[in-house]
Structure formats: structure tokens, C-alpha cells
């Protein structure tokens, strides 16, 4: 059985061609020429191959119960509310990890069983947690045929179903999924985005469905491209649903919804994009009890209301003790910790007072602990936080406040929370000053590869491609160890791994050195070296060529 990463790695060598694997699919694909790009535009013939493409009709003709105006929107139970969902429907499932998922409604759908309800296409950021909750309960039950998502996560059972052809998976950047859903709810059939340019997303090289023997039988659709102001953008189509399921803190009987903190993510977007929207409410209140200014989603978008009977869950509980801050460096450093702290200490210099910053997992999250006393920055988390704080004390854990890693977190005074479309507008629009990310490889020209290694399991890109989509507006800084565990250099002339973005990185910070990248010329300049390190050592451990600055600074 082949795994996803190894197949993607082989296909990454020819981004402009779909190759022999595409020819295997010609019996089920129709090729149409386009006027705006040299790439073919691919439409799936539904009579021969079930699935989606980027030229499909944006409203599919799957029969669903139409919403009824007048009368009560409140239903006695989730089981009654989902009883008329049809097999083959597109199900928009809100939530992020286990935060904000419609667990009561998912449990009711599961109780219908695969004999009654099957062949669902589910759209969500991820598929929940194996054996615990979220859409994992439906994938394990054989009710979902296709997932559209940004991240597979640690769901081993879903991964096995994917690699053996039991479930198709369309991987799509997190911000693009949010915008596709938002567009559907706004009556916009397509839009152009910089996210995914010059990657496997653009070329249509991601396996979507396997056969039981591990052969790829369906790839993602290549995107049409167009140039705006000298920059290439990809066309993405709207992503509507037949049914949306979401969870809210308070809902009045008119359907007006109030969401708490990071439960917003996809919920308002999905309700707007579906023919039928069902909300499970932790608190159902009378009409008039909600202040109009606190309503996050107007009742026009909600068709059915059911009481939430399942308790909210937390996927990853992370806490700190009253005597410590979780991000503080240890008092006694091991050699490995010393490397990481050296990188984080230098990365902190990229965070100027008042900056809005996004920090990737790992070393980047250590940077704020090295800021000078009193210096404040605003940390943005792509799941809908501006003003993220430290891990909570045990008694402060709130299942409705998590970070992008699905860990419990806190909010600082002045913080705000919002849905995923708003979050990625900040990111793609260049409103975030600096994004510090880890890397598997960085090229001399600023290409970044940080989401997969061929030959190993590929989890998905999440929001990484969105985070690097506007390097002109947001400075992209890489903070990583200079070499991989096997001793190979992470700083290379050309990335050998599938890229997250091309020509996006401006500064590279490692445990040995700091490089500045000229993204236009495609060159590196060594500007700082670590104490006890000389230029020759840096050259020996760096695959890419580089110039040396006239004034070479020693890192702190």
C-alpha cells in the first residue's frame, strides 16, 4: 500500500503536467480549454466518476427538505431534526478540533446508521478526534464517502480509510475552505486567491481517492490561474452545502445565535452556505432576551433549533502552574534547549512593540518569552483569536478557548474573537506584521517547505499556505534548527520537498546563523552568526550558497 506522501512526492516533480496517472482517469474526465490559462480545466463526468471538480454546478441537485417559513423553529430532539437528511448530501460541519462541534447532532446522525444515511460528503476543517468526537464518529461508522478538509490530524483510522480507498479526501488550505464557504453563502460562485500558488494545489497533484490496492484513482483538480497586478492568483469555487450543523451558546426561538470565543470559526459561515441549517443550542431563550448587538448570526440563516445534550469536549488540555509561565525557558538548559532558546531569543527581535504576529508551532511559540519586560505584542491565532495569552491555570480551562494547535489557552485584556473568514482576511490581507514559522527546508530564493516529507504520512497543510500567501504585506520569518536530525542542511539551493510557498521567506534564523533573503534576486546573505561559530562552519552545514555581510554580527 502506498502512502499519500510518497505519491505526492513523485508527482511534485512535474507541476505543469498531470502525467500518466491523469491518463488513467481520462475515461471519467472531460478536458475543456480555458481562455485565461494554459492549464486544462477539468470537469468530472458524474455518470462515470462521483466527486467534485472546480467547474461543477455550484448548487448540486441532491434532494433535501426545504426550510419552511412560519411556525416554530424549535424541534424536540436532534434525532427528529436530522431524520430527513438524505444520503449523498453535502454536510457542512462547524467546529475546530472538538471545539464548537455539533456533537449532539453528530450523535443523532450516527444513530441513523449507514443503512439509513450514507455516502455523505462532509466539509470541515478536520475530522474530529478518533474515538472521541467530531466527524470521526461518522467516518468510523461508514457514513461518509468524501471529506473536504485542511488537516487530517492524528486520526489514524481515517488515514487508513483514506489510503485504502474507503473515503476520498480533498485537502484544501484552511483559509481557502473558509472563503469558499463564505462565497457560497454570499451568492458568489468563484473568486481568486494567492493561497496555494506554485504548489501542488495549483497543479492538481494531490491524491483525492485511492483504490483498495493503494493506486491513486482520482487527483485534485488543477486550478485556473490569472495575473492581477503582476501576481498569479488561483481560482477557487464556492463550496455550498445541503445541510449545515453547528453549535451555539445561546439561541433564541427566532434562530438568532450567540457563539462563545473560538467556537465561532466556521459556524456562521456554514449556516449561511447551506440550504438547511440546524443549530444545537446550549441555551434556548425566548425572543427578545438577546440584546441585538450581541447576536453573531441572525435568525434568517437558521431553520431548526435543538437542545444540546452532549457536553463540550477539549481535545488537548494544556495548563500552567501559578509559579510558572508555560512559554518561559527552563532555568537549566540542555544542549537541545539551548539551541531552541537561542533561535527563539533572536526571533523575539523581529517582534516590535505593538506588532500583530502569528506564531507557528514549536520554536516560534517560545519567542514572546524573550521579549523585554513591558513590551507587548498581539498574538493572532488562525482559529479566530487576536490577543492570545498563555496556557490557563487548571481552574481557568475553558473548552471554548483553544489555540490553532487545539490546545487550551487564554485571552489577554483587549483580545477579540471572530470567525475563520475574518481570521484569514487578516492573514491574506497583510494586516499581520510578522509570521514566524518552522521549516523542513528553505531555499536560497525564499521558498518554504514545511508541511510534508515524501515517504512519510502527510497530515495536510492546515493554514500554512494562507500564512505565507502575502509576503509583501506580512514578513515571513523562519525559525528552525540549521540541520535536520540526520545532519542534512535545511537551507538548500532548491527545495526538494513540496513547497508551502515560493519566494515568501525574508529572514532565516537558526541555531548557527541568521540569513537575509533577497526574494527578487533569489540570494542569501549571512548577517549574524552564533557565539563560537565561524563562517566556514556555516558554509559546511549549508547547502545553499550565500554572501557574507561586511559587518557580521554575533547573535546574543
GROMACS .gro file of N, CA and C in nm, residues 236-396:
model
  483
  236UNK      N    1  -1.078   2.967  -0.712
  236UNK     CA    2  -1.143   2.869  -0.626
  236UNK      C    3  -1.294   2.887  -0.636
  237UNK      N    4  -1.367   2.778  -0.633
  237UNK     CA    5  -1.512   2.785  -0.647
  237UNK      C    6  -1.580   2.782  -0.511
  238UNK      N    7  -1.701   2.833  -0.508
  238UNK     CA    8  -1.781   2.833  -0.385
  238UNK      C    9  -1.808   2.690  -0.341
  239UNK      N   10  -1.830   2.674  -0.212
  239UNK     CA   11  -1.850   2.542  -0.153
  239UNK      C   12  -1.980   2.541  -0.072
  240UNK      N   13  -2.093   2.519  -0.139
  240UNK     CA   14  -2.221   2.517  -0.068
  240UNK      C   15  -2.250   2.381  -0.007
  241UNK      N   16  -2.346   2.378   0.083
  241UNK     CA   17  -2.386   2.252   0.143
  241UNK      C   18  -2.536   2.231   0.136
  242UNK      N   19  -2.576   2.107   0.150
  242UNK     CA   20  -2.718   2.077   0.161
  242UNK      C   21  -2.767   2.101   0.303
  243UNK      N   22  -2.685   2.060   0.400
  243UNK     CA   23  -2.720   2.075   0.542
  243UNK      C   24  -2.599   2.125   0.618
  244UNK      N   25  -2.620   2.220   0.708
  244UNK     CA   26  -2.515   2.265   0.799
  244UNK      C   27  -2.554   2.230   0.941
  245UNK      N   28  -2.457   2.180   1.019
  245UNK     CA   29  -2.481   2.152   1.161
  245UNK      C   30  -2.381   2.232   1.243
  246UNK      N   31  -2.429   2.301   1.345
  246UNK     CA   32  -2.344   2.387   1.425
  246UNK      C   33  -2.393   2.390   1.569
  247UNK      N   34  -2.310   2.444   1.656
  247UNK     CA   35  -2.341   2.453   1.798
  247UNK      C   36  -2.325   2.598   1.842
  248UNK      N   37  -2.417   2.647   1.924
  248UNK     CA   38  -2.410   2.784   1.974
  248UNK      C   39  -2.434   2.786   2.124
  249UNK      N   40  -2.385   2.889   2.187
  249UNK     CA   41  -2.401   2.906   2.332
  249UNK      C   42  -2.545   2.942   2.366
  250UNK      N   43  -2.595   3.046   2.300
  250UNK     CA   44  -2.733   3.089   2.318
  250UNK      C   45  -2.802   3.102   2.183
  251UNK      N   46  -2.926   3.060   2.177
  251UNK     CA   47  -3.007   3.076   2.057
  251UNK      C   48  -3.148   3.113   2.101
  252UNK      N   49  -3.202   3.221   2.046
  252UNK     CA   50  -3.342   3.250   2.078
  252UNK      C   51  -3.432   3.176   1.980
  253UNK      N   52  -3.561   3.177   2.005
  253UNK     CA   53  -3.653   3.096   1.927
  253UNK      C   54  -3.674   3.150   1.786
  254UNK      N   55  -3.617   3.267   1.757
  254UNK     CA   56  -3.617   3.318   1.620
  254UNK      C   57  -3.496   3.269   1.542
  255UNK      N   58  -3.403   3.203   1.613
  255UNK     CA   59  -3.283   3.150   1.548
  255UNK      C   60  -3.161   3.237   1.560
  256UNK      N   61  -3.170   3.350   1.627
  256UNK     CA   62  -3.052   3.435   1.647
  256UNK      C   63  -2.953   3.362   1.737
  257UNK      N   64  -2.826   3.360   1.696
  257UNK     CA   65  -2.724   3.280   1.765
  257UNK      C   66  -2.614   3.366   1.827
  258UNK      N   67  -2.569   3.324   1.944
  258UNK     CA   68  -2.452   3.382   2.010
  258UNK      C   69  -2.351   3.270   2.031
  259UNK      N   70  -2.228   3.292   1.985
  259UNK     CA   71  -2.121   3.193   1.999
  259UNK      C   72  -2.017   3.244   2.099
  260UNK      N   73  -1.958   3.155   2.174
  260UNK     CA   74  -1.853   3.193   2.268
  260UNK      C   75  -1.715   3.172   2.207
  261UNK      N   76  -1.637   3.278   2.206
  261UNK     CA   77  -1.494   3.273   2.177
  261UNK      C   78  -1.461   3.193   2.050
  262UNK      N   79  -1.378   3.088   2.063
  262UNK     CA   80  -1.329   3.020   1.942
  262UNK      C   81  -1.426   2.914   1.890
  263UNK      N   82  -1.548   2.912   1.940
  263UNK     CA   83  -1.648   2.823   1.878
  263UNK      C   84  -1.703   2.885   1.750
  264UNK      N   85  -1.668   3.011   1.722
  264UNK     CA   86  -1.720   3.076   1.600
  264UNK      C   87  -1.664   3.009   1.475
  265UNK      N   88  -1.534   3.004   1.464
  265UNK     CA   89  -1.461   2.951   1.347
  265UNK      C   90  -1.547   2.943   1.221
  266UNK      N   91  -1.602   2.824   1.193
  266UNK     CA   92  -1.677   2.803   1.069
  266UNK      C   93  -1.829   2.812   1.085
  267UNK      N   94  -1.879   2.825   1.208
  267UNK     CA   95  -2.023   2.813   1.231
  267UNK      C   96  -2.107   2.917   1.155
  268UNK      N   97  -2.081   3.047   1.168
  268UNK     CA   98  -2.164   3.143   1.094
  268UNK      C   99  -2.153   3.126   0.942
  269UNK      N  100  -2.033   3.092   0.895
  269UNK     CA  101  -2.012   3.076   0.751
  269UNK      C  102  -2.095   2.959   0.698
  270UNK      N  103  -2.093   2.847   0.769
  270UNK     CA  104  -2.160   2.728   0.721
  270UNK      C  105  -2.311   2.742   0.724
  271UNK      N  106  -2.363   2.808   0.827
  271UNK     CA  107  -2.507   2.829   0.832
  271UNK      C  108  -2.557   2.906   0.711
  272UNK      N  109  -2.478   3.002   0.667
  272UNK     CA  110  -2.517   3.085   0.553
  272UNK      C  111  -2.507   3.010   0.420
  273UNK      N  112  -2.420   2.909   0.415
  273UNK     CA  113  -2.390   2.842   0.287
  273UNK      C  114  -2.474   2.717   0.262
  274UNK      N  115  -2.562   2.681   0.355
  274UNK     CA  116  -2.639   2.557   0.341
  274UNK      C  117  -2.785   2.586   0.311
  275UNK      N  118  -2.849   2.492   0.242
  275UNK     CA  119  -2.992   2.503   0.219
  275UNK      C  120  -3.071   2.490   0.348
  276UNK      N  121  -3.020   2.406   0.437
  276UNK     CA  122  -3.088   2.379   0.563
  276UNK      C  123  -2.984   2.387   0.675
  277UNK      N  124  -3.005   2.475   0.771
  277UNK     CA  125  -2.910   2.493   0.882
  277UNK      C  126  -2.975   2.453   1.013
  278UNK      N  127  -2.909   2.362   1.085
  278UNK     CA  128  -2.958   2.313   1.213
  278UNK      C  129  -2.857   2.350   1.321
  279UNK      N  130  -2.904   2.415   1.427
  279UNK     CA  131  -2.815   2.454   1.536
  279UNK      C  132  -2.857   2.381   1.663
  280UNK      N  133  -2.758   2.330   1.735
  280UNK     CA  134  -2.785   2.278   1.868
  280UNK      C  135  -2.744   2.386   1.967
  281UNK      N  136  -2.833   2.416   2.060
  281UNK     CA  137  -2.814   2.530   2.149
  281UNK      C  138  -2.790   2.482   2.292
  282UNK      N  139  -2.686   2.536   2.354
  282UNK     CA  140  -2.664   2.508   2.495
  282UNK      C  141  -2.771   2.577   2.581
  283UNK      N  142  -2.820   2.689   2.530
  283UNK     CA  143  -2.926   2.762   2.599
  283UNK      C  144  -3.025   2.815   2.496
  284UNK      N  145  -3.150   2.771   2.504
  284UNK     CA  146  -3.255   2.822   2.417
  284UNK      C  147  -3.334   2.925   2.498
  285UNK      N  148  -3.341   3.047   2.445
  285UNK     CA  149  -3.406   3.156   2.518
  285UNK      C  150  -3.522   3.212   2.436
  286UNK      N  151  -3.607   3.288   2.502
  286UNK     CA  152  -3.723   3.346   2.436
  286UNK      C  153  -3.682   3.461   2.343
  287UNK      N  154  -3.765   3.487   2.246
  287UNK     CA  155  -3.742   3.601   2.157
  287UNK      C  156  -3.745   3.729   2.239
  288UNK      N  157  -3.644   3.812   2.219
  288UNK     CA  158  -3.633   3.937   2.292
  288UNK      C  159  -3.536   3.932   2.408
  289UNK      N  160  -3.492   3.813   2.447
  289UNK     CA  161  -3.398   3.802   2.558
  289UNK      C  162  -3.254   3.836   2.518
  290UNK      N  163  -3.223   3.824   2.391
  290UNK     CA  164  -3.089   3.858   2.344
  290UNK      C  165  -3.083   4.005   2.304
  291UNK      N  166  -2.978   4.073   2.348
  291UNK     CA  167  -2.953   4.208   2.300
  291UNK      C  168  -2.915   4.200   2.153
  292UNK      N  169  -2.980   4.275   2.066
  292UNK     CA  170  -2.946   4.266   1.922
  292UNK      C  171  -2.798   4.284   1.892
  293UNK      N  172  -2.728   4.361   1.975
  293UNK     CA  173  -2.586   4.387   1.948
  293UNK      C  174  -2.498   4.268   1.979
  294UNK      N  175  -2.547   4.169   2.054
  294UNK     CA  176  -2.466   4.052   2.086
  294UNK      C  177  -2.490   3.936   1.992
  295UNK      N  178  -2.583   3.949   1.899
  295UNK     CA  179  -2.614   3.841   1.805
  295UNK      C  180  -2.501   3.827   1.705
  296UNK      N  181  -2.442   3.708   1.695
  296UNK     CA  182  -2.335   3.680   1.599
  296UNK      C  183  -2.386   3.630   1.465
  297UNK      N  184  -2.504   3.565   1.466
  297UNK     CA  185  -2.562   3.510   1.344
  297UNK      C  186  -2.712   3.535   1.347
  298UNK      N  187  -2.764   3.617   1.254
  298UNK     CA  188  -2.908   3.646   1.252
  298UNK      C  189  -2.992   3.522   1.223
  299UNK      N  190  -3.113   3.521   1.276
  299UNK     CA  191  -3.200   3.406   1.266
  299UNK      C  192  -3.243   3.369   1.126
  300UNK      N  193  -3.227   3.458   1.029
  300UNK     CA  194  -3.264   3.427   0.891
  300UNK      C  195  -3.189   3.306   0.837
  301UNK      N  196  -3.071   3.280   0.894
  301UNK     CA  197  -2.987   3.170   0.845
  301UNK      C  198  -3.015   3.037   0.914
  302UNK      N  199  -3.096   3.036   1.018
  302UNK     CA  200  -3.121   2.915   1.096
  302UNK      C  201  -3.262   2.862   1.068
  303UNK      N  202  -3.271   2.733   1.042
  303UNK     CA  203  -3.400   2.671   1.012
  303UNK      C  204  -3.452   2.583   1.124
  304UNK      N  205  -3.361   2.518   1.197
  304UNK     CA  206  -3.403   2.427   1.303
  304UNK      C  207  -3.314   2.447   1.425
  305UNK      N  208  -3.377   2.440   1.543
  305UNK     CA  209  -3.306   2.455   1.670
  305UNK      C  210  -3.336   2.333   1.755
  306UNK      N  211  -3.229   2.273   1.809
  306UNK     CA  212  -3.247   2.159   1.900
  306UNK      C  213  -3.166   2.184   2.026
  307UNK      N  214  -3.206   2.126   2.138
  307UNK     CA  215  -3.126   2.142   2.260
  307UNK      C  216  -2.998   2.060   2.252
  308UNK      N  217  -2.888   2.119   2.296
  308UNK     CA  218  -2.761   2.045   2.304
  308UNK      C  219  -2.763   1.958   2.428
  309UNK      N  220  -2.741   1.830   2.408
  309UNK     CA  221  -2.741   1.737   2.521
  309UNK      C  222  -2.603   1.677   2.548
  310UNK      N  223  -2.510   1.694   2.455
  310UNK     CA  224  -2.373   1.646   2.473
  310UNK      C  225  -2.288   1.759   2.531
  311UNK      N  226  -2.205   1.726   2.629
  311UNK     CA  227  -2.118   1.827   2.689
  311UNK      C  228  -2.003   1.862   2.595
  312UNK      N  229  -1.955   1.987   2.596
  312UNK     CA  230  -1.839   2.022   2.514
  312UNK      C  231  -1.715   1.948   2.559
  313UNK      N  232  -1.627   1.917   2.464
  313UNK     CA  233  -1.504   1.845   2.496
  313UNK      C  234  -1.382   1.931   2.465
  314UNK      N  235  -1.271   1.897   2.526
  314UNK     CA  236  -1.143   1.962   2.499
  314UNK      C  237  -1.050   1.858   2.439
  315UNK      N  238  -0.993   1.888   2.322
  315UNK     CA  239  -0.907   1.791   2.257
  315UNK      C  240  -0.773   1.776   2.328
  316UNK      N  241  -0.708   1.890   2.359
  316UNK     CA  242  -0.577   1.887   2.425
  316UNK      C  243  -0.578   1.988   2.540
  317UNK      N  244  -0.573   1.938   2.661
  317UNK     CA  245  -0.569   2.025   2.779
  317UNK      C  246  -0.424   2.058   2.812
  318UNK      N  247  -0.390   2.185   2.803
  318UNK     CA  248  -0.256   2.232   2.841
  318UNK      C  249  -0.275   2.339   2.950
  319UNK      N  250  -0.205   2.325   3.061
  319UNK     CA  251  -0.216   2.422   3.170
  319UNK      C  252  -0.077   2.461   3.220
  320UNK      N  253  -0.074   2.563   3.303
  320UNK     CA  254   0.049   2.605   3.370
  320UNK      C  255   0.020   2.613   3.520
  321UNK      N  256   0.125   2.609   3.599
  321UNK     CA  257   0.108   2.624   3.743
  321UNK      C  258   0.114   2.773   3.778
  322UNK      N  259   0.066   2.812   3.893
  322UNK     CA  260   0.071   2.954   3.932
  322UNK      C  261   0.213   3.009   3.939
  323UNK      N  262   0.313   2.922   3.956
  323UNK     CA  263   0.451   2.968   3.974
  323UNK      C  264   0.528   2.980   3.843
  324UNK      N  265   0.465   2.943   3.731
  324UNK     CA  266   0.542   2.943   3.608
  324UNK      C  267   0.458   2.988   3.491
  325UNK      N  268   0.525   3.026   3.385
  325UNK     CA  269   0.462   3.054   3.258
  325UNK      C  270   0.504   2.944   3.163
  326UNK      N  271   0.407   2.885   3.093
  326UNK     CA  272   0.437   2.768   3.010
  326UNK      C  273   0.538   2.797   2.901
  327UNK      N  274   0.547   2.926   2.857
  327UNK     CA  275   0.638   2.957   2.747
  327UNK      C  276   0.776   3.002   2.795
  328UNK      N  277   0.796   3.009   2.928
  328UNK     CA  278   0.924   3.056   2.979
  328UNK      C  279   1.033   2.951   2.956
  329UNK      N  280   1.158   2.995   2.926
  329UNK     CA  281   1.266   2.899   2.906
  329UNK      C  282   1.304   2.832   3.037
  330UNK      N  283   1.349   2.708   3.034
  330UNK     CA  284   1.389   2.640   3.158
  330UNK      C  285   1.512   2.707   3.218
  331UNK      N  286   1.524   2.696   3.354
  331UNK     CA  287   1.638   2.759   3.421
  331UNK      C  288   1.768   2.688   3.387
  332UNK      N  289   1.764   2.555   3.380
  332UNK     CA  290   1.882   2.478   3.345
  332UNK      C  291   1.862   2.421   3.205
  333UNK      N  292   1.943   2.466   3.111
  333UNK     CA  293   1.924   2.429   2.972
  333UNK      C  294   2.006   2.306   2.935
  334UNK      N  295   1.942   2.215   2.865
  334UNK     CA  296   2.016   2.108   2.799
  334UNK      C  297   2.071   2.166   2.670
  335UNK      N  298   2.166   2.098   2.604
  335UNK     CA  299   2.217   2.149   2.476
  335UNK      C  300   2.106   2.172   2.373
  336UNK      N  301   2.009   2.081   2.369
  336UNK     CA  302   1.899   2.096   2.274
  336UNK      C  303   1.814   2.218   2.308
  337UNK      N  304   1.788   2.237   2.436
  337UNK     CA  305   1.710   2.354   2.478
  337UNK      C  306   1.787   2.483   2.453
  338UNK      N  307   1.916   2.478   2.470
  338UNK     CA  308   1.997   2.598   2.444
  338UNK      C  309   1.987   2.640   2.298
  339UNK      N  310   1.988   2.541   2.208
  339UNK     CA  311   1.971   2.572   2.065
  339UNK      C  312   1.838   2.639   2.039
  340UNK      N  313   1.732   2.578   2.091
  340UNK     CA  314   1.597   2.630   2.068
  340UNK      C  315   1.582   2.770   2.126
  341UNK      N  316   1.636   2.791   2.244
  341UNK     CA  317   1.623   2.922   2.308
  341UNK      C  318   1.705   3.029   2.236
  342UNK      N  319   1.820   2.990   2.180
  342UNK     CA  320   1.899   3.086   2.102
  342UNK      C  321   1.819   3.133   1.980
  343UNK      N  322   1.754   3.039   1.915
  343UNK     CA  323   1.673   3.074   1.799
  343UNK      C  324   1.556   3.162   1.841
  344UNK      N  325   1.486   3.123   1.949
  344UNK     CA  326   1.369   3.198   1.994
  344UNK      C  327   1.408   3.338   2.042
  345UNK      N  328   1.525   3.350   2.109
  345UNK     CA  329   1.571   3.480   2.157
  345UNK      C  330   1.595   3.575   2.040
  346UNK      N  331   1.654   3.523   1.934
  346UNK     CA  332   1.676   3.608   1.815
  346UNK      C  333   1.544   3.637   1.742
  347UNK      N  334   1.455   3.538   1.739
  347UNK     CA  335   1.326   3.560   1.674
  347UNK      C  336   1.246   3.669   1.743
  348UNK      N  337   1.263   3.681   1.876
  348UNK     CA  338   1.191   3.783   1.951
  348UNK      C  339   1.226   3.924   1.904
  349UNK      N  340   1.346   3.941   1.848
  349UNK     CA  341   1.385   4.072   1.797
  349UNK      C  342   1.303   4.115   1.675
  350UNK      N  343   1.237   4.019   1.611
  350UNK     CA  344   1.151   4.051   1.496
  350UNK      C  345   1.015   4.106   1.541
  351UNK      N  346   0.987   4.094   1.670
  351UNK     CA  347   0.856   4.135   1.724
  351UNK      C  348   0.870   4.274   1.786
  352UNK      N  349   0.829   4.374   1.714
  352UNK     CA  350   0.842   4.512   1.760
  352UNK      C  351   0.720   4.549   1.846
  353UNK      N  352   0.733   4.651   1.931
  353UNK     CA  353   0.622   4.690   2.018
  353UNK      C  354   0.493   4.716   1.939
  354UNK      N  355   0.386   4.654   1.985
  354UNK     CA  356   0.256   4.675   1.922
  354UNK      C  357   0.230   4.593   1.799
  355UNK      N  358   0.327   4.510   1.758
  355UNK     CA  359   0.310   4.430   1.636
  355UNK      C  360   0.197   4.327   1.655
  356UNK      N  361   0.133   4.297   1.543
  356UNK     CA  362   0.040   4.185   1.534
  356UNK      C  363   0.116   4.069   1.470
  357UNK      N  364   0.121   3.955   1.541
  357UNK     CA  365   0.207   3.846   1.496
  357UNK      C  366   0.133   3.713   1.499
  358UNK      N  367   0.173   3.625   1.410
  358UNK     CA  368   0.123   3.487   1.409
  358UNK      C  369   0.243   3.396   1.428
  359UNK      N  370   0.234   3.304   1.521
  359UNK     CA  371   0.345   3.217   1.554
  359UNK      C  372   0.310   3.072   1.524
  360UNK      N  373   0.395   3.005   1.448
  360UNK     CA  374   0.376   2.864   1.420
  360UNK      C  375   0.407   2.780   1.542
  361UNK      N  376   0.377   2.652   1.533
  361UNK     CA  377   0.400   2.562   1.646
  361UNK      C  378   0.550   2.539   1.664
  362UNK      N  379   0.589   2.496   1.784
  362UNK     CA  380   0.729   2.465   1.811
  362UNK      C  381   0.808   2.586   1.855
  363UNK      N  382   0.928   2.601   1.800
  363UNK     CA  383   1.019   2.707   1.840
  363UNK      C  384   0.956   2.846   1.833
  364UNK      N  385   0.880   2.880   1.728
  364UNK     CA  386   0.823   3.015   1.722
  364UNK      C  387   0.741   3.054   1.845
  365UNK      N  388   0.674   2.959   1.908
  365UNK     CA  389   0.591   2.993   2.024
  365UNK      C  390   0.672   3.035   2.145
  366UNK      N  391   0.804   3.007   2.144
  366UNK     CA  392   0.890   3.047   2.255
  366UNK      C  393   0.930   3.194   2.248
  367UNK      N  394   0.918   3.256   2.131
  367UNK     CA  395   0.970   3.391   2.111
  367UNK      C  396   0.915   3.494   2.209
  368UNK      N  397   0.784   3.498   2.238
  368UNK     CA  398   0.734   3.602   2.328
  368UNK      C  399   0.797   3.600   2.467
  369UNK      N  400   0.844   3.483   2.513
  369UNK     CA  401   0.905   3.476   2.646
  369UNK      C  402   1.038   3.549   2.653
  370UNK      N  403   1.093   3.588   2.539
  370UNK     CA  404   1.221   3.660   2.535
  370UNK      C  405   1.203   3.809   2.504
  371UNK      N  406   1.079   3.856   2.506
  371UNK     CA  407   1.056   3.998   2.484
  371UNK      C  408   1.100   4.077   2.607
  372UNK      N  409   1.146   4.200   2.590
  372UNK     CA  410   1.184   4.283   2.706
  372UNK      C  411   1.062   4.306   2.796
  373UNK      N  412   1.085   4.320   2.926
  373UNK     CA  413   0.974   4.344   3.019
  373UNK      C  414   0.892   4.466   2.975
  374UNK      N  415   0.761   4.449   2.974
  374UNK     CA  416   0.672   4.560   2.939
  374UNK      C  417   0.641   4.571   2.791
  375UNK      N  418   0.716   4.502   2.707
  375UNK     CA  419   0.688   4.510   2.563
  375UNK      C  420   0.573   4.416   2.529
  376UNK      N  421   0.474   4.468   2.461
  376UNK     CA  422   0.357   4.389   2.429
  376UNK      C  423   0.344   4.372   2.278
  377UNK      N  424   0.304   4.253   2.240
  377UNK     CA  425   0.265   4.226   2.101
  377UNK      C  426   0.130   4.155   2.105
  378UNK      N  427   0.059   4.162   1.995
  378UNK     CA  428  -0.071   4.098   1.984
  378UNK      C  429  -0.054   3.969   1.904
  379UNK      N  430  -0.081   3.856   1.968
  379UNK     CA  431  -0.065   3.726   1.901
  379UNK      C  432  -0.196   3.685   1.837
  380UNK      N  433  -0.190   3.659   1.708
  380UNK     CA  434  -0.306   3.617   1.631
  380UNK      C  435  -0.301   3.466   1.612
  381UNK      N  436  -0.412   3.400   1.637
  381UNK     CA  437  -0.423   3.256   1.614
  381UNK      C  438  -0.526   3.235   1.504
  382UNK      N  439  -0.491   3.155   1.402
  382UNK     CA  440  -0.575   3.148   1.283
  382UNK      C  441  -0.712   3.086   1.306
  383UNK      N  442  -0.734   3.026   1.423
  383UNK     CA  443  -0.869   2.975   1.451
  383UNK      C  444  -0.959   3.081   1.512
  384UNK      N  445  -0.915   3.207   1.511
  384UNK     CA  446  -1.006   3.315   1.546
  384UNK      C  447  -0.978   3.388   1.675
  385UNK      N  448  -0.849   3.415   1.705
  385UNK     CA  449  -0.813   3.494   1.823
  385UNK      C  450  -0.716   3.604   1.782
  386UNK      N  451  -0.739   3.722   1.833
  386UNK     CA  452  -0.639   3.830   1.828
  386UNK      C  453  -0.619   3.876   1.972
  387UNK      N  454  -0.502   3.846   2.027
  387UNK     CA  455  -0.477   3.872   2.168
  387UNK      C  456  -0.476   3.744   2.248
  388UNK      N  457  -0.401   3.645   2.199
  388UNK     CA  458  -0.392   3.516   2.268
  388UNK      C  459  -0.290   3.524   2.380
  389UNK      N  460  -0.324   3.463   2.493
  389UNK     CA  461  -0.234   3.464   2.608
  389UNK      C  462  -0.165   3.332   2.629
  390UNK      N  463  -0.128   3.305   2.754
  390UNK     CA  464  -0.054   3.185   2.792
  390UNK      C  465  -0.152   3.069   2.811
  391UNK      N  466  -0.098   2.952   2.843
  391UNK     CA  467  -0.183   2.841   2.883
  391UNK      C  468  -0.257   2.879   3.011
  392UNK      N  469  -0.377   2.825   3.034
  392UNK     CA  470  -0.452   2.862   3.154
  392UNK      C  471  -0.403   2.789   3.278
  393UNK      N  472  -0.438   2.843   3.393
  393UNK     CA  473  -0.426   2.767   3.517
  393UNK      C  474  -0.530   2.655   3.512
  394UNK      N  475  -0.511   2.548   3.587
  394UNK     CA  476  -0.608   2.437   3.582
  394UNK      C  477  -0.752   2.480   3.602
  395UNK      N  478  -0.774   2.576   3.692
  395UNK     CA  479  -0.911   2.619   3.718
  395UNK      C  480  -0.964   2.716   3.613
  396UNK      N  481  -0.879   2.760   3.522
  396UNK     CA  482  -0.920   2.853   3.416
  396UNK      C  483  -0.954   2.784   3.284
   0.00000   0.00000   0.00000
